[in-house]
JSON list of C-alpha atoms in Angstrom, two decimals:
[
{"chain": "Q", "resi": 1, "resn": "MET", "atom": "CA", "xyz": [79.53, 175.17, 120.41]},
{"chain": "Q", "resi": 2, "resn": "SER", "atom": "CA", "xyz": [78.32, 172.25, 122.53]},
{"chain": "Q", "resi": 3, "resn": "SER", "atom": "CA", "xyz": [78.79, 174.27, 125.71]},
{"chain": "Q", "resi": 4, "resn": "THR", "atom": "CA", "xyz": [76.70, 177.17, 124.32]},
{"chain": "Q", "resi": 5, "resn": "THR", "atom": "CA", "xyz": [73.91, 174.80, 123.27]},
{"chain": "Q", "resi": 6, "resn": "ASP", "atom": "CA", "xyz": [73.76, 173.12, 126.67]},
{"chain": "Q", "resi": 7, "resn": "HIS", "atom": "CA", "xyz": [73.59, 176.48, 128.43]},
{"chain": "Q", "resi": 8, "resn": "GLY", "atom": "CA", "xyz": [70.78, 177.70, 126.18]},
{"chain": "Q", "resi": 9, "resn": "ALA", "atom": "CA", "xyz": [68.74, 174.54, 126.77]},
{"chain": "Q", "resi": 10, "resn": "ALA", "atom": "CA", "xyz": [69.13, 174.72, 130.52]},
{"chain": "Q", "resi": 11, "resn": "ALA", "atom": "CA", "xyz": [67.98, 178.33, 130.86]},
{"chain": "Q", "resi": 12, "resn": "PRO", "atom": "CA", "xyz": [64.20, 177.74, 130.34]},
{"chain": "Q", "resi": 13, "resn": "GLU", "atom": "CA", "xyz": [64.22, 174.85, 132.84]},
{"chain": "Q", "resi": 14, "resn": "THR", "atom": "CA", "xyz": [65.93, 177.00, 135.43]},
{"chain": "Q", "resi": 15, "resn": "ALA", "atom": "CA", "xyz": [63.38, 179.76, 134.87]},
{"chain": "Q", "resi": 16, "resn": "ARG", "atom": "CA", "xyz": [60.53, 177.33, 135.44]},
{"chain": "Q", "resi": 17, "resn": "GLU", "atom": "CA", "xyz": [62.09, 175.99, 138.62]},
{"chain": "Q", "resi": 18, "resn": "THR", "atom": "CA", "xyz": [62.64, 179.44, 140.12]},
{"chain": "Q", "resi": 19, "resn": "THR", "atom": "CA", "xyz": [59.16, 180.81, 139.35]},
{"chain": "Q", "resi": 20, "resn": "PRO", "atom": "CA", "xyz": [57.63, 181.69, 142.74]},
{"chain": "Q", "resi": 21, "resn": "ARG", "atom": "CA", "xyz": [54.37, 180.00, 143.71]},
{"chain": "Q", "resi": 22, "resn": "PRO", "atom": "CA", "xyz": [51.58, 181.81, 145.56]},
{"chain": "Q", "resi": 23, "resn": "LYS", "atom": "CA", "xyz": [52.13, 181.80, 149.30]},
{"chain": "Q", "resi": 24, "resn": "GLY", "atom": "CA", "xyz": [50.24, 178.97, 151.00]},
{"chain": "Q", "resi": 25, "resn": "LYS", "atom": "CA", "xyz": [48.91, 177.56, 147.71]},
{"chain": "Q", "resi": 26, "resn": "LYS", "atom": "CA", "xyz": [48.28, 173.82, 147.94]},
{"chain": "Q", "resi": 27, "resn": "PHE", "atom": "CA", "xyz": [46.84, 173.22, 144.49]},
{"chain": "Q", "resi": 28, "resn": "GLU", "atom": "CA", "xyz": [45.70, 175.18, 141.48]},
{"chain": "Q", "resi": 29, "resn": "LEU", "atom": "CA", "xyz": [43.15, 174.33, 138.81]},
{"chain": "Q", "resi": 30, "resn": "GLY", "atom": "CA", "xyz": [44.49, 174.14, 135.28]},
{"chain": "Q", "resi": 31, "resn": "ARG", "atom": "CA", "xyz": [43.03, 176.39, 132.62]},
{"chain": "Q", "resi": 32, "resn": "GLY", "atom": "CA", "xyz": [40.66, 173.75, 131.23]},
{"chain": "Q", "resi": 33, "resn": "ALA", "atom": "CA", "xyz": [39.54, 172.56, 134.65]},
{"chain": "Q", "resi": 34, "resn": "ARG", "atom": "CA", "xyz": [39.02, 176.14, 135.82]},
{"chain": "Q", "resi": 35, "resn": "LYS", "atom": "CA", "xyz": [36.80, 176.98, 132.85]},
{"chain": "Q", "resi": 36, "resn": "LEU", "atom": "CA", "xyz": [34.78, 173.79, 133.24]},
{"chain": "Q", "resi": 37, "resn": "THR", "atom": "CA", "xyz": [34.33, 174.34, 136.97]},
{"chain": "Q", "resi": 38, "resn": "LEU", "atom": "CA", "xyz": [33.38, 177.97, 136.42]},
{"chain": "Q", "resi": 39, "resn": "ALA", "atom": "CA", "xyz": [30.81, 176.99, 133.76]},
{"chain": "Q", "resi": 40, "resn": "ILE", "atom": "CA", "xyz": [29.22, 174.43, 136.10]},
{"chain": "Q", "resi": 41, "resn": "HIS", "atom": "CA", "xyz": [29.23, 176.95, 138.95]},
{"chain": "Q", "resi": 42, "resn": "VAL", "atom": "CA", "xyz": [27.54, 179.67, 136.88]},
{"chain": "Q", "resi": 43, "resn": "VAL", "atom": "CA", "xyz": [24.90, 177.30, 135.45]},
{"chain": "Q", "resi": 44, "resn": "THR", "atom": "CA", "xyz": [24.02, 175.74, 138.81]},
{"chain": "Q", "resi": 45, "resn": "SER", "atom": "CA", "xyz": [24.04, 179.07, 140.64]},
{"chain": "Q", "resi": 46, "resn": "VAL", "atom": "CA", "xyz": [21.71, 180.68, 138.10]},
{"chain": "Q", "resi": 47, "resn": "GLY", "atom": "CA", "xyz": [19.56, 177.56, 138.14]},
{"chain": "Q", "resi": 48, "resn": "TRP", "atom": "CA", "xyz": [19.36, 177.72, 141.93]},
{"chain": "Q", "resi": 49, "resn": "VAL", "atom": "CA", "xyz": [18.17, 181.34, 141.73]},
{"chain": "Q", "resi": 50, "resn": "GLY", "atom": "CA", "xyz": [15.54, 180.40, 139.15]},
{"chain": "Q", "resi": 51, "resn": "LEU", "atom": "CA", "xyz": [14.30, 177.48, 141.24]},
{"chain": "Q", "resi": 52, "resn": "SER", "atom": "CA", "xyz": [14.18, 179.71, 144.31]},
{"chain": "Q", "resi": 53, "resn": "LEU", "atom": "CA", "xyz": [11.99, 182.22, 142.46]},
{"chain": "Q", "resi": 54, "resn": "SER", "atom": "CA", "xyz": [9.71, 179.39, 141.35]},
{"chain": "Q", "resi": 55, "resn": "MET", "atom": "CA", "xyz": [9.42, 178.26, 144.98]},
{"chain": "Q", "resi": 56, "resn": "VAL", "atom": "CA", "xyz": [8.47, 181.83, 145.96]},
{"chain": "Q", "resi": 57, "resn": "VAL", "atom": "CA", "xyz": [5.60, 181.85, 143.45]},
{"chain": "Q", "resi": 58, "resn": "LEU", "atom": "CA", "xyz": [4.39, 178.44, 144.63]},
{"chain": "Q", "resi": 59, "resn": "ALA", "atom": "CA", "xyz": [4.62, 179.37, 148.31]},
{"chain": "Q", "resi": 60, "resn": "VAL", "atom": "CA", "xyz": [2.53, 182.51, 147.78]},
{"chain": "Q", "resi": 61, "resn": "MET", "atom": "CA", "xyz": [-0.02, 180.60, 145.70]},
{"chain": "Q", "resi": 62, "resn": "GLY", "atom": "CA", "xyz": [-0.31, 178.00, 148.44]},
{"chain": "Q", "resi": 63, "resn": "VAL", "atom": "CA", "xyz": [-1.56, 180.47, 151.04]},
{"chain": "Q", "resi": 64, "resn": "THR", "atom": "CA", "xyz": [-3.70, 182.59, 148.71]},
{"chain": "Q", "resi": 65, "resn": "THR", "atom": "CA", "xyz": [-5.63, 179.99, 146.72]},
{"chain": "Q", "resi": 66, "resn": "GLU", "atom": "CA", "xyz": [-9.04, 178.77, 147.89]},
{"chain": "Q", "resi": 67, "resn": "ASP", "atom": "CA", "xyz": [-8.97, 175.75, 145.63]},
{"chain": "Q", "resi": 68, "resn": "ALA", "atom": "CA", "xyz": [-7.95, 172.59, 147.48]},
{"chain": "Q", "resi": 69, "resn": "ALA", "atom": "CA", "xyz": [-6.74, 170.88, 144.29]},
{"chain": "Q", "resi": 70, "resn": "ILE", "atom": "CA", "xyz": [-4.49, 173.82, 143.39]},
{"chain": "Q", "resi": 71, "resn": "ALA", "atom": "CA", "xyz": [-3.07, 174.00, 146.93]},
{"chain": "Q", "resi": 72, "resn": "LYS", "atom": "CA", "xyz": [-2.37, 170.27, 146.87]},
{"chain": "Q", "resi": 73, "resn": "GLY", "atom": "CA", "xyz": [-0.59, 170.56, 143.52]},
{"chain": "Q", "resi": 74, "resn": "VAL", "atom": "CA", "xyz": [1.37, 173.63, 144.64]},
{"chain": "Q", "resi": 75, "resn": "TYR", "atom": "CA", "xyz": [2.88, 172.03, 147.73]},
{"chain": "Q", "resi": 76, "resn": "TYR", "atom": "CA", "xyz": [3.50, 168.75, 145.95]},
{"chain": "Q", "resi": 77, "resn": "ALA", "atom": "CA", "xyz": [5.42, 170.66, 143.26]},
{"chain": "Q", "resi": 78, "resn": "MET", "atom": "CA", "xyz": [7.44, 172.42, 145.98]},
{"chain": "Q", "resi": 79, "resn": "TYR", "atom": "CA", "xyz": [8.21, 169.06, 147.52]},
{"chain": "Q", "resi": 80, "resn": "VAL", "atom": "CA", "xyz": [9.41, 167.63, 144.19]},
{"chain": "Q", "resi": 81, "resn": "PHE", "atom": "CA", "xyz": [11.55, 170.70, 143.39]},
{"chain": "Q", "resi": 82, "resn": "ASP", "atom": "CA", "xyz": [13.05, 170.76, 146.87]},
{"chain": "Q", "resi": 83, "resn": "ASP", "atom": "CA", "xyz": [13.76, 167.03, 146.92]},
{"chain": "Q", "resi": 84, "resn": "THR", "atom": "CA", "xyz": [15.44, 166.92, 143.52]},
{"chain": "Q", "resi": 85, "resn": "SER", "atom": "CA", "xyz": [16.51, 170.01, 141.56]},
{"chain": "Q", "resi": 86, "resn": "VAL", "atom": "CA", "xyz": [17.13, 172.40, 144.48]},
{"chain": "Q", "resi": 87, "resn": "THR", "atom": "CA", "xyz": [19.26, 169.82, 146.28]},
{"chain": "Q", "resi": 88, "resn": "VAL", "atom": "CA", "xyz": [21.34, 168.98, 143.20]},
{"chain": "Q", "resi": 89, "resn": "PHE", "atom": "CA", "xyz": [21.85, 172.60, 142.12]},
{"chain": "Q", "resi": 90, "resn": "SER", "atom": "CA", "xyz": [22.72, 173.87, 145.60]},
{"chain": "Q", "resi": 91, "resn": "LEU", "atom": "CA", "xyz": [25.25, 171.09, 146.17]},
{"chain": "Q", "resi": 92, "resn": "ALA", "atom": "CA", "xyz": [26.83, 171.56, 142.75]},
{"chain": "Q", "resi": 93, "resn": "ALA", "atom": "CA", "xyz": [27.05, 175.33, 143.22]},
{"chain": "Q", "resi": 94, "resn": "ALA", "atom": "CA", "xyz": [28.61, 174.92, 146.67]},
{"chain": "Q", "resi": 95, "resn": "ILE", "atom": "CA", "xyz": [31.19, 172.31, 145.61]},
{"chain": "Q", "resi": 96, "resn": "THR", "atom": "CA", "xyz": [32.26, 174.14, 142.46]},
{"chain": "Q", "resi": 97, "resn": "GLY", "atom": "CA", "xyz": [32.46, 177.38, 144.43]},
{"chain": "Q", "resi": 98, "resn": "ILE", "atom": "CA", "xyz": [34.88, 175.76, 146.88]},
{"chain": "Q", "resi": 99, "resn": "LEU", "atom": "CA", "xyz": [36.99, 174.44, 144.01]},
{"chain": "Q", "resi": 100, "resn": "LEU", "atom": "CA", "xyz": [37.12, 177.87, 142.34]},
{"chain": "Q", "resi": 101, "resn": "SER", "atom": "CA", "xyz": [38.08, 179.57, 145.60]},
{"chain": "Q", "resi": 102, "resn": "CYS", "atom": "CA", "xyz": [40.79, 177.10, 146.58]},
{"chain": "Q", "resi": 103, "resn": "GLY", "atom": "CA", "xyz": [42.02, 176.31, 143.08]},
{"chain": "Q", "resi": 104, "resn": "THR", "atom": "CA", "xyz": [42.52, 179.87, 141.83]},
{"chain": "Q", "resi": 105, "resn": "LYS", "atom": "CA", "xyz": [44.40, 182.94, 143.04]},
{"chain": "Q", "resi": 106, "resn": "TRP", "atom": "CA", "xyz": [41.31, 184.25, 144.86]},
{"chain": "Q", "resi": 107, "resn": "GLY", "atom": "CA", "xyz": [41.70, 181.82, 147.74]},
{"chain": "Q", "resi": 108, "resn": "LEU", "atom": "CA", "xyz": [38.99, 180.71, 150.18]},
{"chain": "Q", "resi": 109, "resn": "LEU", "atom": "CA", "xyz": [39.72, 183.10, 153.07]},
{"chain": "Q", "resi": 110, "resn": "LEU", "atom": "CA", "xyz": [41.59, 185.93, 151.37]},
{"chain": "Q", "resi": 111, "resn": "HIS", "atom": "CA", "xyz": [38.67, 188.20, 150.38]},
{"chain": "Q", "resi": 112, "resn": "TRP", "atom": "CA", "xyz": [35.69, 189.38, 152.39]},
{"chain": "Q", "resi": 113, "resn": "TRP", "atom": "CA", "xyz": [33.25, 188.98, 149.50]},
{"chain": "Q", "resi": 114, "resn": "ILE", "atom": "CA", "xyz": [34.06, 185.27, 149.25]},
{"chain": "Q", "resi": 115, "resn": "ILE", "atom": "CA", "xyz": [33.55, 184.79, 152.99]},
{"chain": "Q", "resi": 116, "resn": "VAL", "atom": "CA", "xyz": [30.22, 186.64, 152.93]},
{"chain": "Q", "resi": 117, "resn": "LYS", "atom": "CA", "xyz": [29.08, 184.64, 149.94]},
{"chain": "Q", "resi": 118, "resn": "TRP", "atom": "CA", "xyz": [30.01, 181.39, 151.67]},
{"chain": "Q", "resi": 119, "resn": "VAL", "atom": "CA", "xyz": [28.21, 182.31, 154.87]},
{"chain": "Q", "resi": 120, "resn": "ILE", "atom": "CA", "xyz": [25.07, 182.97, 152.82]},
{"chain": "Q", "resi": 121, "resn": "THR", "atom": "CA", "xyz": [25.47, 179.78, 150.79]},
{"chain": "Q", "resi": 122, "resn": "LEU", "atom": "CA", "xyz": [26.07, 177.51, 153.78]},
{"chain": "Q", "resi": 123, "resn": "PHE", "atom": "CA", "xyz": [23.23, 179.07, 155.77]},
{"chain": "Q", "resi": 124, "resn": "MET", "atom": "CA", "xyz": [20.81, 178.67, 152.86]},
{"chain": "Q", "resi": 125, "resn": "THR", "atom": "CA", "xyz": [21.86, 175.10, 152.17]},
{"chain": "Q", "resi": 126, "resn": "PHE", "atom": "CA", "xyz": [21.38, 173.91, 155.74]},
{"chain": "Q", "resi": 127, "resn": "PHE", "atom": "CA", "xyz": [18.23, 176.00, 156.27]},
{"chain": "Q", "resi": 128, "resn": "ALA", "atom": "CA", "xyz": [16.70, 174.57, 153.09]},
{"chain": "Q", "resi": 129, "resn": "TRP", "atom": "CA", "xyz": [17.51, 170.99, 154.04]},
{"chain": "Q", "resi": 130, "resn": "PHE", "atom": "CA", "xyz": [16.61, 171.02, 157.71]},
{"chain": "Q", "resi": 131, "resn": "VAL", "atom": "CA", "xyz": [13.85, 173.67, 157.91]},
{"chain": "Q", "resi": 132, "resn": "ILE", "atom": "CA", "xyz": [12.26, 174.33, 154.53]},
{"chain": "Q", "resi": 133, "resn": "HIS", "atom": "CA", "xyz": [12.09, 170.70, 153.39]},
{"chain": "Q", "resi": 134, "resn": "PRO", "atom": "CA", "xyz": [10.23, 169.37, 156.50]},
{"chain": "Q", "resi": 135, "resn": "THR", "atom": "CA", "xyz": [7.90, 172.38, 156.38]},
{"chain": "Q", "resi": 136, "resn": "VAL", "atom": "CA", "xyz": [7.07, 171.74, 152.72]},
{"chain": "Q", "resi": 137, "resn": "MET", "atom": "CA", "xyz": [6.31, 168.12, 153.58]},
{"chain": "Q", "resi": 138, "resn": "GLU", "atom": "CA", "xyz": [3.99, 169.22, 156.38]},
{"chain": "Q", "resi": 139, "resn": "ALA", "atom": "CA", "xyz": [2.12, 171.67, 154.15]},
{"chain": "Q", "resi": 140, "resn": "SER", "atom": "CA", "xyz": [1.84, 169.03, 151.43]},
{"chain": "Q", "resi": 141, "resn": "GLU", "atom": "CA", "xyz": [0.40, 166.48, 153.86]},
{"chain": "Q", "resi": 142, "resn": "ARG", "atom": "CA", "xyz": [-2.11, 168.96, 155.28]},
{"chain": "Q", "resi": 143, "resn": "THR", "atom": "CA", "xyz": [-3.45, 169.99, 151.87]},
{"chain": "Q", "resi": 144, "resn": "ALA", "atom": "CA", "xyz": [-3.45, 166.40, 150.57]},
{"chain": "Q", "resi": 145, "resn": "THR", "atom": "CA", "xyz": [-5.97, 165.40, 153.27]},
{"chain": "Q", "resi": 146, "resn": "ALA", "atom": "CA", "xyz": [-8.21, 168.44, 152.77]},
{"chain": "Q", "resi": 147, "resn": "GLY", "atom": "CA", "xyz": [-10.57, 166.57, 150.45]},
{"chain": "Q", "resi": 148, "resn": "GLY", "atom": "CA", "xyz": [-13.10, 168.88, 148.81]},
{"chain": "Q", "resi": 149, "resn": "GLY", "atom": "CA", "xyz": [-13.00, 171.49, 151.56]},
{"chain": "Q", "resi": 150, "resn": "ALA", "atom": "CA", "xyz": [-10.99, 174.70, 151.75]},
{"chain": "Q", "resi": 151, "resn": "PRO", "atom": "CA", "xyz": [-7.22, 174.17, 151.78]},
{"chain": "Q", "resi": 152, "resn": "ASP", "atom": "CA", "xyz": [-5.53, 174.71, 155.11]},
{"chain": "Q", "resi": 153, "resn": "PRO", "atom": "CA", "xyz": [-1.72, 174.47, 155.00]},
{"chain": "Q", "resi": 154, "resn": "GLY", "atom": "CA", "xyz": [-1.71, 176.01, 158.49]},
{"chain": "Q", "resi": 155, "resn": "ALA", "atom": "CA", "xyz": [1.38, 177.52, 160.08]},
{"chain": "Q", "resi": 156, "resn": "ALA", "atom": "CA", "xyz": [3.57, 175.62, 157.62]},
{"chain": "Q", "resi": 157, "resn": "GLY", "atom": "CA", "xyz": [2.06, 177.54, 154.70]},
{"chain": "Q", "resi": 158, "resn": "ASP", "atom": "CA", "xyz": [2.44, 180.89, 156.47]},
{"chain": "Q", "resi": 159, "resn": "PHE", "atom": "CA", "xyz": [6.07, 180.12, 157.30]},
{"chain": "Q", "resi": 160, "resn": "LEU", "atom": "CA", "xyz": [6.86, 179.21, 153.69]},
{"chain": "Q", "resi": 161, "resn": "ALA", "atom": "CA", "xyz": [5.15, 182.37, 152.40]},
{"chain": "Q", "resi": 162, "resn": "TRP", "atom": "CA", "xyz": [7.75, 184.61, 154.05]},
{"chain": "Q", "resi": 163, "resn": "SER", "atom": "CA", "xyz": [10.82, 182.39, 154.51]},
{"chain": "Q", "resi": 164, "resn": "VAL", "atom": "CA", "xyz": [11.10, 181.25, 150.89]},
{"chain": "Q", "resi": 165, "resn": "PRO", "atom": "CA", "xyz": [11.08, 184.85, 149.55]},
{"chain": "Q", "resi": 166, "resn": "ALA", "atom": "CA", "xyz": [13.70, 185.73, 152.18]},
{"chain": "Q", "resi": 167, "resn": "LEU", "atom": "CA", "xyz": [15.94, 182.94, 150.87]},
{"chain": "Q", "resi": 168, "resn": "PHE", "atom": "CA", "xyz": [15.48, 184.22, 147.32]},
{"chain": "Q", "resi": 169, "resn": "VAL", "atom": "CA", "xyz": [16.62, 187.67, 148.46]},
{"chain": "Q", "resi": 170, "resn": "LEU", "atom": "CA", "xyz": [19.71, 186.15, 150.09]},
{"chain": "Q", "resi": 171, "resn": "LEU", "atom": "CA", "xyz": [20.55, 184.26, 146.91]},
{"chain": "Q", "resi": 172, "resn": "THR", "atom": "CA", "xyz": [20.23, 187.49, 144.94]},
{"chain": "Q", "resi": 173, "resn": "VAL", "atom": "CA", "xyz": [22.54, 189.26, 147.41]},
{"chain": "Q", "resi": 174, "resn": "ALA", "atom": "CA", "xyz": [25.12, 186.47, 146.99]},
{"chain": "Q", "resi": 175, "resn": "ALA", "atom": "CA", "xyz": [24.94, 186.84, 143.21]},
{"chain": "Q", "resi": 176, "resn": "VAL", "atom": "CA", "xyz": [25.39, 190.61, 143.38]},
{"chain": "Q", "resi": 177, "resn": "VAL", "atom": "CA", "xyz": [28.32, 190.26, 145.81]},
{"chain": "Q", "resi": 178, "resn": "SER", "atom": "CA", "xyz": [30.06, 187.82, 143.47]},
{"chain": "Q", "resi": 179, "resn": "VAL", "atom": "CA", "xyz": [29.82, 190.37, 140.65]},
{"chain": "Q", "resi": 180, "resn": "TYR", "atom": "CA", "xyz": [30.93, 193.53, 142.52]},
{"chain": "Q", "resi": 181, "resn": "LYS", "atom": "CA", "xyz": [33.41, 191.79, 144.88]},
{"chain": "Q", "resi": 182, "resn": "PRO", "atom": "CA", "xyz": [33.31, 194.51, 147.59]},
{"chain": "Q", "resi": 183, "resn": "TRP", "atom": "CA", "xyz": [35.16, 195.03, 150.90]},
{"chain": "Q", "resi": 184, "resn": "GLY", "atom": "CA", "xyz": [38.68, 194.15, 149.76]},
{"chain": "Q", "resi": 185, "resn": "ARG", "atom": "CA", "xyz": [41.03, 191.60, 151.29]},
{"chain": "Q", "resi": 186, "resn": "THR", "atom": "CA", "xyz": [41.00, 190.06, 154.76]},
{"chain": "Q", "resi": 187, "resn": "SER", "atom": "CA", "xyz": [44.06, 190.45, 156.99]},
{"chain": "Q", "resi": 188, "resn": "ARG", "atom": "CA", "xyz": [45.15, 186.99, 155.87]},
{"chain": "Q", "resi": 189, "resn": "GLY", "atom": "CA", "xyz": [44.67, 188.03, 152.25]},
{"chain": "Q", "resi": 190, "resn": "LYS", "atom": "CA", "xyz": [46.75, 191.16, 152.73]},
{"chain": "Q", "resi": 191, "resn": "ALA", "atom": "CA", "xyz": [49.55, 189.13, 154.27]},
{"chain": "Q", "resi": 192, "resn": "ALA", "atom": "CA", "xyz": [49.51, 186.64, 151.38]},
{"chain": "Q", "resi": 193, "resn": "GLN", "atom": "CA", "xyz": [49.36, 189.28, 148.62]},
{"chain": "Q", "resi": 194, "resn": "PRO", "atom": "CA", "xyz": [52.57, 189.49, 146.57]},
{"chain": "Q", "resi": 195, "resn": "ALA", "atom": "CA", "xyz": [53.96, 193.02, 146.29]},
{"chain": "Q", "resi": 196, "resn": "GLY", "atom": "CA", "xyz": [52.69, 194.85, 143.23]},
{"chain": "Q", "resi": 197, "resn": "ARG", "atom": "CA", "xyz": [50.44, 192.00, 142.08]},
{"chain": "Q", "resi": 198, "resn": "ARG", "atom": "CA", "xyz": [46.67, 191.51, 142.12]},
{"chain": "Q", "resi": 199, "resn": "PRO", "atom": "CA", "xyz": [44.78, 188.22, 141.53]},
{"chain": "Q", "resi": 200, "resn": "ARG", "atom": "CA", "xyz": [42.97, 187.67, 138.27]},
{"chain": "Q", "resi": 201, "resn": "ASN", "atom": "CA", "xyz": [39.22, 187.17, 138.20]},
{"chain": "Q", "resi": 202, "resn": "ALA", "atom": "CA", "xyz": [38.41, 183.50, 138.79]}
]
């Protein structure tokens, strides 16, 4: 009887030890951590899209208004958004996206849609920090010194009027790609795919 009991107790432990792990997997988010990370990623990504649309409206207003006070307020609002909310939301979306890619069965380099999304995200993040932000500051300074005359954001205003909408379009493309997940696996993803198994949605 004792021998049968010992054998029955050992069987589940043996099953756990022999369960194969995904090839090349370094770590995996637990269920609770995955849901929390996904919730933060969705909220910050949607928030980033909303802020981007707000920046589009402000950028267009900046070059179309003939009121110096409105132009000054518009570019100052863009500066505040860009220096606070946009920075926080873009960083949070990028970091949680990396965690979801590396910590789930999707992997960071196993699917083309993830790579395309990351190229868009990284480009937008660096472009916003190193190009858009200085340009917003320049437009804000130019309109702040306009006094009672006509606002003149100059080339900075013209640049923002087309570049900010372009970034909004890219963000929308990234969101659509993350929903449809096109293009299949990369060659690395095909090599790492277990036979007869497909990854669950992260």
